[in-house]
mmCIF file of C-alpha atoms and ligand atoms in Angstrom:
data_model
loop_
_atom_site.group_PDB
_atom_site.id
_atom_site.type_symbol
_atom_site.label_atom_id
_atom_site.label_comp_id
_atom_site.label_asym_id
_atom_site.label_seq_id
_atom_site.Cartn_x
_atom_site.Cartn_y
_atom_site.Cartn_z
ATOM 1 C CA MET M 159 0.000 0.000 0.000
ATOM 2 C CA GLN M 160 1.277 3.466 -0.931
ATOM 3 C CA PRO M 161 1.177 6.555 1.344
ATOM 4 C CA LYS M 162 -1.407 8.109 -0.986
ATOM 5 C CA ASP M 163 -3.704 5.072 -0.532
ATOM 6 C CA LEU M 164 -3.441 5.405 3.243
ATOM 7 C CA LEU M 165 -4.111 9.121 3.094
ATOM 8 C CA GLN M 166 -7.163 8.513 0.933
ATOM 9 C CA LEU M 167 -8.471 5.857 3.374
ATOM 10 C CA SER M 168 -8.070 8.189 6.340
ATOM 11 C CA GLU M 169 -10.054 10.824 4.443
ATOM 12 C CA GLN M 170 -12.733 8.330 3.450
ATOM 13 C CA PHE M 171 -13.127 6.535 6.785
ATOM 14 C CA GLY M 172 -11.836 9.078 9.308
ATOM 15 C CA SER M 173 -9.079 8.923 11.870
ATOM 16 C CA PRO M 174 -7.893 7.044 13.830
ATOM 17 C CA LEU M 175 -8.236 3.959 11.650
ATOM 18 C CA TYR M 176 -6.930 0.410 11.361
ATOM 19 C CA VAL M 177 -6.144 -0.813 7.824
ATOM 20 C CA TYR M 178 -5.331 -4.418 6.876
ATOM 21 C CA ASP M 179 -3.878 -5.569 3.557
ATOM 22 C CA ALA M 180 -5.549 -8.811 2.413
ATOM 23 C CA ASP M 181 -2.739 -9.635 -0.051
ATOM 24 C CA LYS M 182 -0.120 -9.517 2.709
ATOM 25 C CA ILE M 183 -2.095 -11.949 4.872
ATOM 26 C CA LYS M 184 -2.398 -14.252 1.885
ATOM 27 C CA SER M 185 1.289 -14.112 0.982
ATOM 28 C CA GLN M 186 2.297 -14.878 4.588
ATOM 29 C CA TYR M 187 -0.104 -17.834 4.663
ATOM 30 C CA ASN M 188 1.307 -19.148 1.380
ATOM 31 C CA ARG M 189 4.885 -18.612 2.535
ATOM 32 C CA LEU M 190 4.300 -20.789 5.580
ATOM 33 C CA THR M 191 2.567 -23.600 3.719
ATOM 34 C CA LYS M 192 5.292 -23.561 1.072
ATOM 35 C CA ALA M 193 8.058 -23.797 3.706
ATOM 36 C CA PHE M 194 6.440 -26.998 4.999
ATOM 37 C CA SER M 195 5.396 -28.463 1.647
ATOM 38 C CA LYS M 196 7.451 -31.606 2.342
ATOM 39 C CA VAL M 197 5.113 -32.501 5.195
ATOM 40 C CA GLU M 198 2.217 -34.563 3.869
ATOM 41 C CA LYS M 199 -0.382 -33.437 6.369
ATOM 42 C CA LEU M 200 0.059 -29.791 7.356
ATOM 43 C CA ARG M 201 -2.457 -27.612 9.063
ATOM 44 C CA ILE M 202 -2.314 -23.915 9.899
ATOM 45 C CA ASN M 203 -4.613 -22.759 12.670
ATOM 46 C CA TYR M 204 -4.760 -18.980 12.781
ATOM 47 C CA ALA M 205 -4.430 -17.742 16.398
ATOM 48 C CA MET M 206 -7.342 -15.358 16.295
ATOM 49 C CA LYS M 207 -6.550 -13.477 19.489
ATOM 50 C CA ALA M 208 -4.070 -11.495 17.365
ATOM 51 C CA LEU M 209 -6.880 -9.962 15.290
ATOM 52 C CA SER M 210 -10.386 -11.259 15.673
ATOM 53 C CA ASN M 211 -12.482 -9.277 13.193
ATOM 54 C CA VAL M 212 -14.975 -11.651 11.560
ATOM 55 C CA ALA M 213 -14.020 -10.527 8.025
ATOM 56 C CA ILE M 214 -10.363 -11.414 8.737
ATOM 57 C CA LEU M 215 -11.482 -14.811 10.057
ATOM 58 C CA GLN M 216 -13.462 -15.360 6.866
ATOM 59 C CA LEU M 217 -10.536 -14.302 4.693
ATOM 60 C CA LEU M 218 -8.289 -16.903 6.353
ATOM 61 C CA GLU M 219 -11.003 -19.551 6.276
ATOM 62 C CA GLY M 220 -11.172 -19.046 2.522
ATOM 63 C CA MET M 221 -7.430 -19.730 2.250
ATOM 64 C CA GLY M 222 -7.906 -23.074 3.992
ATOM 65 C CA SER M 223 -6.815 -22.050 7.475
ATOM 66 C CA GLY M 224 -8.160 -23.549 10.680
ATOM 67 C CA LEU M 225 -8.545 -21.525 13.858
ATOM 68 C CA ASP M 226 -6.811 -21.459 17.224
ATOM 69 C CA THR M 227 -8.957 -20.043 20.016
ATOM 70 C CA VAL M 228 -8.396 -19.311 23.700
ATOM 71 C CA SER M 229 -11.922 -18.618 24.961
ATOM 72 C CA ILE M 230 -15.446 -19.874 24.320
ATOM 73 C CA GLN M 231 -16.293 -16.459 22.874
ATOM 74 C CA GLU M 232 -13.525 -16.844 20.298
ATOM 75 C CA VAL M 233 -14.944 -20.282 19.455
ATOM 76 C CA GLN M 234 -18.371 -18.724 18.947
ATOM 77 C CA LEU M 235 -16.913 -15.988 16.724
ATOM 78 C CA GLY M 236 -15.129 -18.655 14.674
ATOM 79 C CA LEU M 237 -18.338 -20.647 14.212
ATOM 80 C CA HIS M 238 -20.156 -17.433 13.312
ATOM 81 C CA ALA M 239 -17.473 -16.683 10.696
ATOM 82 C CA GLY M 240 -18.158 -20.058 9.069
ATOM 83 C CA TYR M 241 -15.441 -22.381 10.378
ATOM 84 C CA ALA M 242 -16.526 -26.002 10.747
ATOM 85 C CA PRO M 243 -16.166 -27.024 14.423
ATOM 86 C CA GLU M 244 -13.593 -29.685 13.547
ATOM 87 C CA ARG M 245 -11.370 -26.940 12.139
ATOM 88 C CA ILE M 246 -11.316 -25.072 15.441
ATOM 89 C CA PHE M 247 -8.834 -25.733 18.246
ATOM 90 C CA TYR M 248 -9.390 -24.507 21.755
ATOM 91 C CA THR M 249 -6.208 -23.848 23.762
ATOM 92 C CA PRO M 250 -7.268 -22.035 26.916
ATOM 93 C CA ASN M 251 -5.306 -21.377 30.086
ATOM 94 C CA GLY M 252 -6.832 -21.473 33.522
ATOM 95 C CA VAL M 253 -10.470 -21.758 32.433
ATOM 96 C CA SER M 254 -13.129 -23.757 34.262
ATOM 97 C CA LEU M 255 -14.042 -27.383 33.602
ATOM 98 C CA GLU M 256 -17.556 -26.133 32.725
ATOM 99 C CA GLU M 257 -16.255 -23.919 29.902
ATOM 100 C CA ILE M 258 -14.135 -26.765 28.518
ATOM 101 C CA GLU M 259 -17.172 -29.063 28.559
ATOM 102 C CA GLU M 260 -19.281 -26.438 26.797
ATOM 103 C CA VAL M 261 -16.688 -26.022 24.050
ATOM 104 C CA ASN M 262 -16.347 -29.785 23.711
ATOM 105 C CA ALA M 263 -20.106 -30.027 23.205
ATOM 106 C CA LEU M 264 -19.734 -27.682 20.206
ATOM 107 C CA GLY M 265 -17.544 -30.283 18.477
ATOM 108 C CA VAL M 266 -14.297 -28.314 18.813
ATOM 109 C CA GLN M 267 -10.908 -29.934 19.521
ATOM 110 C CA ILE M 268 -9.945 -29.206 23.116
ATOM 111 C CA ASN M 269 -6.439 -28.838 24.433
ATOM 112 C CA ILE M 270 -5.874 -29.238 28.185
ATOM 113 C CA ASP M 271 -2.947 -27.596 29.942
ATOM 114 C CA ASN M 272 -3.103 -28.750 33.564
ATOM 115 C CA LEU M 273 -3.281 -32.077 35.401
ATOM 116 C CA SER M 274 -6.217 -31.181 37.644
ATOM 117 C CA ILE M 275 -8.665 -30.446 34.820
ATOM 118 C CA LEU M 276 -7.219 -33.293 32.723
ATOM 119 C CA GLU M 277 -8.053 -35.793 35.453
ATOM 120 C CA GLN M 278 -11.549 -34.405 36.044
ATOM 121 C CA PHE M 279 -12.331 -34.191 32.324
ATOM 122 C CA GLY M 280 -10.913 -37.658 31.619
ATOM 123 C CA ALA M 281 -12.941 -39.225 34.432
ATOM 124 C CA LYS M 282 -16.190 -37.761 33.049
ATOM 125 C CA HIS M 283 -15.528 -38.039 29.296
ATOM 126 C CA PRO M 284 -13.059 -40.877 28.662
ATOM 127 C CA ASN M 285 -13.994 -41.188 24.982
ATOM 128 C CA VAL M 286 -13.494 -37.582 23.917
ATOM 129 C CA PRO M 287 -10.347 -37.038 21.819
ATOM 130 C CA VAL M 288 -8.134 -34.661 23.792
ATOM 131 C CA CYS M 289 -4.911 -32.807 23.063
ATOM 132 C CA ILE M 290 -2.400 -32.111 25.840
ATOM 133 C CA ARG M 291 -0.350 -28.956 26.157
ATOM 134 C CA ILE M 292 3.195 -29.650 27.273
ATOM 135 C CA ASN M 293 5.587 -27.106 28.705
ATOM 136 C CA PRO M 294 9.037 -28.039 27.344
ATOM 137 C CA HIS M 295 10.746 -25.404 29.545
ATOM 138 C CA VAL M 296 12.630 -23.914 26.690
ATOM 139 C CA MET M 297 13.351 -20.253 27.169
ATOM 140 C CA ALA M 298 12.440 -18.701 23.888
ATOM 141 C CA GLY M 299 11.098 -15.240 23.533
ATOM 142 C CA GLY M 300 12.186 -11.655 23.161
ATOM 143 C CA ASN M 301 10.445 -10.439 26.277
ATOM 144 C CA ALA M 302 9.581 -11.903 29.702
ATOM 145 C CA ASN M 303 5.897 -11.020 29.161
ATOM 146 C CA ILE M 304 5.618 -13.183 26.080
ATOM 147 C CA SER M 305 7.832 -16.124 27.025
ATOM 148 C CA VAL M 306 5.445 -18.835 28.016
ATOM 149 C CA GLY M 307 7.573 -21.988 27.854
ATOM 150 C CA HIS M 308 10.073 -21.358 30.646
ATOM 151 C CA ILE M 309 10.196 -23.010 34.053
ATOM 152 C CA ASP M 310 8.033 -20.541 35.993
ATOM 153 C CA SER M 311 5.449 -20.205 33.268
ATOM 154 C CA LYS M 312 1.776 -20.864 34.069
ATOM 155 C CA PHE M 313 1.273 -22.468 30.645
ATOM 156 C CA GLY M 314 1.225 -26.166 29.851
ATOM 157 C CA ILE M 315 1.963 -29.337 31.788
ATOM 158 C CA SER M 316 5.627 -29.576 32.711
ATOM 159 C CA VAL M 317 7.540 -32.302 30.861
ATOM 160 C CA HIS M 318 8.913 -33.194 34.287
ATOM 161 C CA GLN M 319 5.391 -34.300 35.223
ATOM 162 C CA LEU M 320 5.095 -36.754 32.326
ATOM 163 C CA PRO M 321 4.983 -39.846 34.591
ATOM 164 C CA HIS M 322 2.055 -38.326 36.512
ATOM 165 C CA LEU M 323 0.381 -37.333 33.230
ATOM 166 C CA VAL M 324 0.730 -40.833 31.805
ATOM 167 C CA ARG M 325 -0.752 -42.314 34.999
ATOM 168 C CA ILE M 326 -3.836 -40.079 34.721
ATOM 169 C CA VAL M 327 -4.324 -41.085 31.085
ATOM 170 C CA GLU M 328 -3.997 -44.786 31.927
ATOM 171 C CA ASN M 329 -6.332 -44.584 34.924
ATOM 172 C CA THR M 330 -9.053 -42.659 33.109
ATOM 173 C CA LYS M 331 -8.480 -44.505 29.785
ATOM 174 C CA MET M 332 -8.832 -41.207 28.021
ATOM 175 C CA ASN M 333 -8.171 -40.743 24.339
ATOM 176 C CA ILE M 334 -5.093 -38.556 23.722
ATOM 177 C CA VAL M 335 -4.916 -37.614 20.032
ATOM 178 C CA GLY M 336 -2.445 -34.754 20.062
ATOM 179 C CA ILE M 337 0.480 -33.148 21.859
ATOM 180 C CA HIS M 338 0.916 -29.399 21.807
ATOM 181 C CA MET M 339 3.481 -26.837 22.811
ATOM 182 C CA HIS M 340 3.681 -23.076 22.430
ATOM 183 C CA THR M 341 6.956 -21.782 23.786
ATOM 184 C CA GLY M 342 6.219 -18.066 23.450
ATOM 185 C CA SER M 343 6.545 -15.311 20.949
ATOM 186 C CA ASP M 344 9.666 -14.253 19.090
ATOM 187 C CA ILE M 345 11.697 -17.359 18.298
ATOM 188 C CA LEU M 346 14.973 -16.103 16.928
ATOM 189 C CA ASP M 347 17.067 -19.236 16.997
ATOM 190 C CA ILE M 348 15.926 -22.200 14.925
ATOM 191 C CA GLU M 349 18.140 -24.575 16.889
ATOM 192 C CA VAL M 350 16.261 -23.622 20.060
ATOM 193 C CA PHE M 351 12.980 -24.394 18.332
ATOM 194 C CA LEU M 352 14.276 -27.737 17.068
ATOM 195 C CA TYR M 353 15.464 -28.558 20.579
ATOM 196 C CA ALA M 354 11.953 -27.908 21.906
ATOM 197 C CA ALA M 355 10.595 -30.101 19.086
ATOM 198 C CA GLU M 356 12.722 -33.018 20.319
ATOM 199 C CA ILE M 357 11.145 -32.634 23.755
ATOM 200 C CA LEU M 358 7.723 -32.764 22.116
ATOM 201 C CA PHE M 359 8.705 -35.951 20.235
ATOM 202 C CA ASP M 360 9.882 -37.503 23.524
ATOM 203 C CA ALA M 361 6.525 -36.717 25.102
ATOM 204 C CA ALA M 362 4.697 -38.070 22.046
ATOM 205 C CA ARG M 363 6.382 -41.474 22.379
ATOM 206 C CA HIS M 364 4.323 -42.051 25.558
ATOM 207 C CA PHE M 365 1.034 -42.058 23.626
ATOM 208 C CA LYS M 366 0.021 -44.681 21.090
ATOM 209 C CA ASP M 367 -2.981 -43.119 19.340
ATOM 210 C CA LEU M 368 -1.799 -39.692 18.312
ATOM 211 C CA GLU M 369 -3.130 -38.018 15.183
ATOM 212 C CA PHE M 370 -1.264 -34.712 15.296
ATOM 213 C CA LEU M 371 1.576 -32.742 16.828
ATOM 214 C CA ASP M 372 1.001 -29.036 17.372
ATOM 215 C CA PHE M 373 4.132 -26.856 17.512
ATOM 216 C CA GLY M 374 2.308 -23.661 18.454
ATOM 217 C CA SER M 375 3.812 -20.475 17.169
ATOM 218 C CA GLY M 376 6.285 -17.795 18.134
ATOM 219 C CA PHE M 377 7.450 -16.740 14.701
ATOM 220 C CA LYS M 378 9.110 -13.370 14.918
ATOM 221 C CA VAL M 379 8.316 -10.789 12.253
ATOM 222 C CA PRO M 380 10.456 -7.700 11.482
ATOM 223 C CA TYR M 381 9.260 -4.539 13.240
ATOM 224 C CA LYS M 382 11.756 -2.096 11.784
ATOM 225 C CA LYS M 383 14.217 -1.883 8.910
ATOM 226 C CA ASP M 384 16.856 -4.640 9.063
ATOM 227 C CA ASP M 385 15.130 -6.191 12.092
ATOM 228 C CA ILE M 386 15.655 -9.920 12.556
ATOM 229 C CA GLU M 387 12.868 -12.375 11.820
ATOM 230 C CA THR M 388 12.370 -16.109 12.123
ATOM 231 C CA ASP M 389 13.805 -17.779 9.029
ATOM 232 C CA ILE M 390 10.639 -19.693 8.123
ATOM 233 C CA GLU M 391 12.215 -21.328 5.078
ATOM 234 C CA GLU M 392 15.108 -22.758 7.080
ATOM 235 C CA LEU M 393 12.794 -23.843 9.889
ATOM 236 C CA GLY M 394 10.550 -25.482 7.290
ATOM 237 C CA LYS M 395 13.427 -27.430 5.789
ATOM 238 C CA LYS M 396 14.882 -28.648 9.086
ATOM 239 C CA LEU M 397 11.719 -29.314 11.048
ATOM 240 C CA SER M 398 9.954 -31.033 8.113
ATOM 241 C CA LYS M 399 12.837 -33.475 7.828
ATOM 242 C CA ARG M 400 12.834 -34.235 11.566
ATOM 243 C CA PHE M 401 9.049 -34.463 11.650
ATOM 244 C CA ASN M 402 8.932 -36.932 8.758
ATOM 245 C CA GLU M 403 11.618 -39.070 10.432
ATOM 246 C CA PHE M 404 9.601 -39.049 13.627
ATOM 247 C CA CYS M 405 6.446 -40.144 11.773
ATOM 248 C CA THR M 406 8.336 -43.095 10.304
ATOM 249 C CA GLU M 407 9.560 -44.051 13.764
ATOM 250 C CA TYR M 408 6.095 -43.593 15.260
ATOM 251 C CA GLY M 409 4.574 -45.700 12.485
ATOM 252 C CA ARG M 410 1.923 -43.247 11.387
ATOM 253 C CA ASN M 411 1.655 -40.122 9.241
ATOM 254 C CA LEU M 412 0.785 -37.487 11.832
ATOM 255 C CA THR M 413 -0.548 -34.033 11.037
ATOM 256 C CA LEU M 414 1.835 -31.157 11.755
ATOM 257 C CA ILE M 415 0.040 -28.123 13.119
ATOM 258 C CA PHE M 416 1.149 -24.523 13.581
ATOM 259 C CA GLU M 417 -0.923 -21.789 15.137
ATOM 260 C CA PRO M 418 0.557 -18.457 14.076
ATOM 261 C CA GLY M 419 -1.055 -15.147 14.923
ATOM 262 C CA LYS M 420 1.537 -12.428 14.500
ATOM 263 C CA PHE M 421 3.196 -14.057 11.481
ATOM 264 C CA LEU M 422 -0.025 -14.001 9.479
ATOM 265 C CA VAL M 423 -1.419 -10.584 10.337
ATOM 266 C CA SER M 424 1.159 -8.295 11.992
ATOM 267 C CA GLU M 425 2.763 -6.783 8.907
ATOM 268 C CA ALA M 426 -0.561 -6.639 7.068
ATOM 269 C CA GLY M 427 -1.868 -4.017 9.491
ATOM 270 C CA GLN M 428 -1.291 -0.289 9.750
ATOM 271 C CA PHE M 429 -2.746 2.123 12.258
ATOM 272 C CA LEU M 430 -3.478 5.636 11.010
ATOM 273 C CA ALA M 431 -3.708 8.575 13.394
ATOM 274 C CA LYS M 432 -3.720 12.341 12.966
ATOM 275 C CA VAL M 433 -1.277 14.821 14.499
ATOM 276 C CA ASN M 434 -3.398 17.077 16.719
ATOM 277 C CA VAL M 435 -0.648 19.260 18.078
ATOM 278 C CA ILE M 436 3.073 19.886 17.754
ATOM 279 C CA LYS M 437 4.518 20.975 21.086
ATOM 280 C CA GLN M 438 8.047 22.237 21.244
ATOM 281 C CA THR M 439 9.683 22.219 24.687
ATOM 282 C CA THR M 440 13.248 23.149 25.575
ATOM 283 C CA SER M 441 14.463 19.605 24.899
ATOM 284 C CA THR M 442 11.873 17.774 22.806
ATOM 285 C CA VAL M 443 9.399 18.169 19.984
ATOM 286 C CA PHE M 444 6.231 16.302 20.892
ATOM 287 C CA ALA M 445 3.738 15.208 18.277
ATOM 288 C CA GLY M 446 0.408 14.635 20.028
ATOM 289 C CA ILE M 447 -1.944 12.396 18.055
ATOM 290 C CA ASP M 448 -5.684 11.679 18.130
ATOM 291 C CA SER M 449 -5.130 8.288 19.791
ATOM 292 C CA GLY M 450 -3.331 6.665 22.696
ATOM 293 C CA PHE M 451 -2.749 3.363 24.448
ATOM 294 C CA ASN M 452 -6.510 2.866 24.384
ATOM 295 C CA HIS M 453 -6.063 2.019 20.682
ATOM 296 C CA LEU M 454 -2.520 0.677 20.446
ATOM 297 C CA ILE M 455 -0.981 -0.468 23.708
ATOM 298 C CA ARG M 456 1.966 -2.548 22.521
ATOM 299 C CA PRO M 457 4.632 0.206 22.813
ATOM 300 C CA MET M 458 3.634 0.870 26.441
ATOM 301 C CA PHE M 459 2.777 -2.734 27.391
ATOM 302 C CA TYR M 460 5.629 -4.629 25.743
ATOM 303 C CA GLY M 461 8.058 -1.848 24.856
ATOM 304 C CA SER M 462 7.436 -2.681 21.196
ATOM 305 C CA GLN M 463 8.811 -0.403 18.499
ATOM 306 C CA HIS M 464 6.384 0.292 15.699
ATOM 307 C CA HIS M 465 7.891 2.050 12.705
ATOM 308 C CA ILE M 466 6.113 5.377 12.110
ATOM 309 C CA GLU M 467 5.725 7.056 8.722
ATOM 310 C CA ASN M 468 4.287 10.462 7.952
ATOM 311 C CA VAL M 469 2.047 9.519 5.045
ATOM 312 C CA SER M 470 1.053 13.171 4.447
ATOM 313 C CA ASN M 471 4.696 14.059 3.766
ATOM 314 C CA PRO M 472 6.615 10.814 3.227
ATOM 315 C CA LYS M 473 9.603 12.418 1.471
ATOM 316 C CA GLY M 474 10.176 15.467 3.702
ATOM 317 C CA LYS M 475 13.297 16.300 5.678
ATOM 318 C CA GLU M 476 13.595 14.042 8.702
ATOM 319 C CA ARG M 477 13.434 15.502 12.201
ATOM 320 C CA PHE M 478 13.242 14.038 15.704
ATOM 321 C CA TYR M 479 9.842 13.706 17.375
ATOM 322 C CA SER M 480 8.433 12.108 20.485
ATOM 323 C CA VAL M 481 5.070 10.749 19.428
ATOM 324 C CA VAL M 482 2.595 10.776 22.300
ATOM 325 C CA GLY M 483 -1.082 9.979 22.803
ATOM 326 C CA TYR M 484 -3.951 11.974 24.284
ATOM 327 C CA ILE M 485 -4.554 9.680 27.262
ATOM 328 C CA CYS M 486 -4.155 11.324 30.657
ATOM 329 C CA GLU M 487 -1.253 9.121 31.678
ATOM 330 C CA THR M 488 2.196 8.672 30.219
ATOM 331 C CA ASP M 489 1.362 7.531 26.768
ATOM 332 C CA THR M 490 4.460 7.436 24.580
ATOM 333 C CA PHE M 491 4.538 5.656 21.221
ATOM 334 C CA ALA M 492 8.075 6.683 20.339
ATOM 335 C CA ASN M 493 10.865 8.725 21.915
ATOM 336 C CA ASN M 494 12.959 11.031 19.738
ATOM 337 C CA ARG M 495 12.144 9.129 16.571
ATOM 338 C CA ARG M 496 13.293 10.337 13.126
ATOM 339 C CA ILE M 497 10.168 11.073 11.105
ATOM 340 C CA SER M 498 9.693 13.086 7.954
ATOM 341 C CA GLU M 499 8.779 16.672 8.961
ATOM 342 C CA LEU M 500 5.371 16.878 10.655
ATOM 343 C CA LYS M 501 2.671 19.517 10.583
ATOM 344 C CA GLU M 502 -0.523 19.582 12.622
ATOM 345 C CA GLY M 503 -3.179 17.654 10.665
ATOM 346 C CA ASP M 504 -0.697 15.202 9.108
ATOM 347 C CA ILE M 505 -1.550 11.492 9.115
ATOM 348 C CA LEU M 506 0.893 9.054 10.708
ATOM 349 C CA SER M 507 1.001 5.360 9.904
ATOM 350 C CA PHE M 508 2.150 2.910 12.576
ATOM 351 C CA LYS M 509 3.448 -0.241 10.877
ATOM 352 C CA ASN M 510 2.993 -3.829 12.095
ATOM 353 C CA ALA M 511 -0.382 -2.939 13.550
ATOM 354 C CA GLY M 512 -2.201 -6.110 12.508
ATOM 355 C CA ALA M 513 -1.498 -8.288 15.551
ATOM 356 C CA TYR M 514 -2.394 -7.508 19.173
ATOM 357 C CA CYS M 515 -3.386 -3.950 18.368
ATOM 358 C CA TYR M 516 -7.117 -3.612 17.700
ATOM 359 C CA SER M 517 -7.745 -6.808 19.671
ATOM 360 C CA MET M 518 -6.206 -5.154 22.764
ATOM 361 C CA ALA M 519 -7.982 -1.806 22.329
ATOM 362 C CA SER M 520 -10.200 -0.424 25.081
ATOM 363 C CA ASN M 521 -12.501 2.492 25.883
ATOM 364 C CA TYR M 522 -10.151 4.046 28.453
ATOM 365 C CA ASN M 523 -10.810 7.782 28.885
ATOM 366 C CA SER M 524 -14.266 6.982 27.428
ATOM 367 C CA ARG M 525 -12.900 7.211 23.892
ATOM 368 C CA TYR M 526 -14.409 5.238 21.055
ATOM 369 C CA ARG M 527 -12.531 2.351 19.518
ATOM 370 C CA PRO M 528 -11.562 3.073 15.908
ATOM 371 C CA ALA M 529 -12.924 1.641 12.673
ATOM 372 C CA GLU M 530 -11.245 -1.208 10.767
ATOM 373 C CA VAL M 531 -10.820 -1.369 6.996
ATOM 374 C CA LEU M 532 -9.733 -4.279 4.798
ATOM 375 C CA TRP M 533 -7.726 -3.277 1.713
ATOM 376 C CA MET M 534 -8.623 -5.756 -1.012
ATOM 377 C CA GLY M 535 -8.607 -5.457 -4.795
ATOM 378 C CA GLY M 536 -7.215 -1.921 -4.619
ATOM 379 C CA LYS M 537 -10.109 -0.708 -2.474
ATOM 380 C CA GLY M 538 -10.876 -0.167 1.197
ATOM 381 C CA HIS M 539 -13.792 -2.145 2.653
ATOM 382 C CA LEU M 540 -15.204 -1.139 6.028
ATOM 383 C CA ILE M 541 -15.159 -4.228 8.298
ATOM 384 C CA ARG M 542 -15.924 -2.483 11.570
ATOM 385 C CA ALA M 543 -17.411 0.943 12.153
ATOM 386 C CA HIS M 544 -16.131 3.529 14.622
ATOM 387 C CA GLU M 545 -17.900 3.233 17.939
ATOM 388 C CA THR M 546 -20.526 5.775 18.910
ATOM 389 C CA PHE M 547 -21.869 7.274 22.131
ATOM 390 C CA GLU M 548 -24.517 4.501 22.283
ATOM 391 C CA ASP M 549 -21.710 1.932 22.520
ATOM 392 C CA LEU M 550 -20.364 3.641 25.638
ATOM 393 C CA LEU M 551 -23.770 3.528 27.307
ATOM 394 C CA LYS M 552 -24.621 0.006 26.244
ATOM 395 C CA ASN M 553 -25.155 -2.330 29.242
ATOM 396 C CA GLN M 554 -25.096 0.569 31.697
ATOM 397 C CA PHE M 555 -28.032 1.576 33.915
ATOM 398 C CA PRO M 556 -28.567 4.916 35.622
ATOM 399 C CA LEU M 557 -28.501 5.221 39.394
ATOM 400 C CA PRO M 558 -31.646 3.636 40.837
ATOM 401 C CA VAL M 559 -34.074 6.139 42.336
ATOM 402 C CA GLN M 560 -33.896 5.737 46.118
ATOM 403 C CA GLU M 561 -36.910 5.963 48.406
ATOM 404 C CA LYS M 562 -36.525 9.039 50.637
ATOM 405 C CA VAL M 563 -36.232 7.989 54.289
HETATM 406 C C1 PLP S 58 -1.096 -16.398 21.303
HETATM 407 C C2 PLP S 58 -0.972 -17.777 20.913
HETATM 408 C C3 PLP S 58 -0.476 -18.119 19.647
HETATM 409 C C4 PLP S 58 -0.021 -17.110 18.630
HETATM 410 O O1 PLP S 58 1.211 -16.531 18.930
HETATM 411 P P1 PLP S 58 1.894 -15.519 17.901
HETATM 412 O O2 PLP S 58 3.134 -15.079 18.565
HETATM 413 O O3 PLP S 58 0.948 -14.395 17.658
HETATM 414 O O4 PLP S 58 2.137 -16.238 16.640
HETATM 415 C C5 PLP S 58 -0.436 -19.456 19.326
HETATM 416 N N1 PLP S 58 -0.836 -20.405 20.201
HETATM 417 C C6 PLP S 58 -1.313 -20.111 21.421
HETATM 418 C C7 PLP S 58 -1.758 -21.205 22.330
HETATM 419 C C8 PLP S 58 -1.388 -18.795 21.828
HETATM 420 O O5 PLP S 58 -1.859 -18.503 23.046
#
């Protein structure tokens, strides 16, 4: 997408605005399937918590993707979007037995990540095919908030508890059809990932009736120029080979599953916001925009760097700006960042705004959440409207009238 396209969309649909490029999502999906083309049975389950707009779900469904969900509401959105229940996986953490049973009743593949619920579920429903989430305790991840495979993590059943796990499965006679791991976001080293895969294979050898192995996600995408990313092609080559060897050893052609979120949608998204005010202090030039961490929290929450472009003046002389939001709290998107010269009224584009951006937005400061647009066939299609005042009042009731004493 060109700066002029983005400028036109912000004029047409208003600001702030999320824009997603359908072609980019498609090319990422195809890149992943191509990297693993040597695996006979491959399945991509899009991790919808990254970006859960129904139109995006439908776009990926059309490409052949399955869905990875973490709540019953995500399951319901997936069904609403047209996914067959057998193409939906449910990988929750810390949810109740009741919710797991409800999702199971919808015909969705459940994935259990603790021994307590596994034992209770297995005792009640021994015939239901269940997947188990293992924690391989491999430290992989760019940031302590998004590393979920390490020793203190709340996610998954520790590989050190395998004997206990196997005992529960034998006692309940439950039907384990898959083993899963998700070590955390931002895998930079393929050897580390392959090491975790070996731990998954070791766990898999304890179960005789497996149908699939799910390697989760954690593919890193570039956030700025020359940033490192997971080498998907190399991972595809090496892991496919190991996976096929394991299938031969296991005596059955298993399905290899990945559940990427960020990889599929991060780079496809841009967030457009308008410069409300330029404020020069003795040390800094602030650019205050018509948004804040209510719309895009990753810089404040994870310390993420989103590249920022001035689409109103993409070729101007570069100057240093601190880009800040309008929320009444420290709300900094970028400190002393080089951006092409800004004027009040200019439109900024924040790159990599497809994953964990809109889906983490809130109404803090009683602001509306922005609209979302899908760019497809050289045109912008509105896939979610801006919120309105009615949305803020929805589900609220005024103070009850009290009887005077
Ligand atoms: C969040 C999540 C993913 C997706 O992670 P990305 O880093 O966005 O690719 C995959 N699997 C599970 C279980 C998750 O919770």
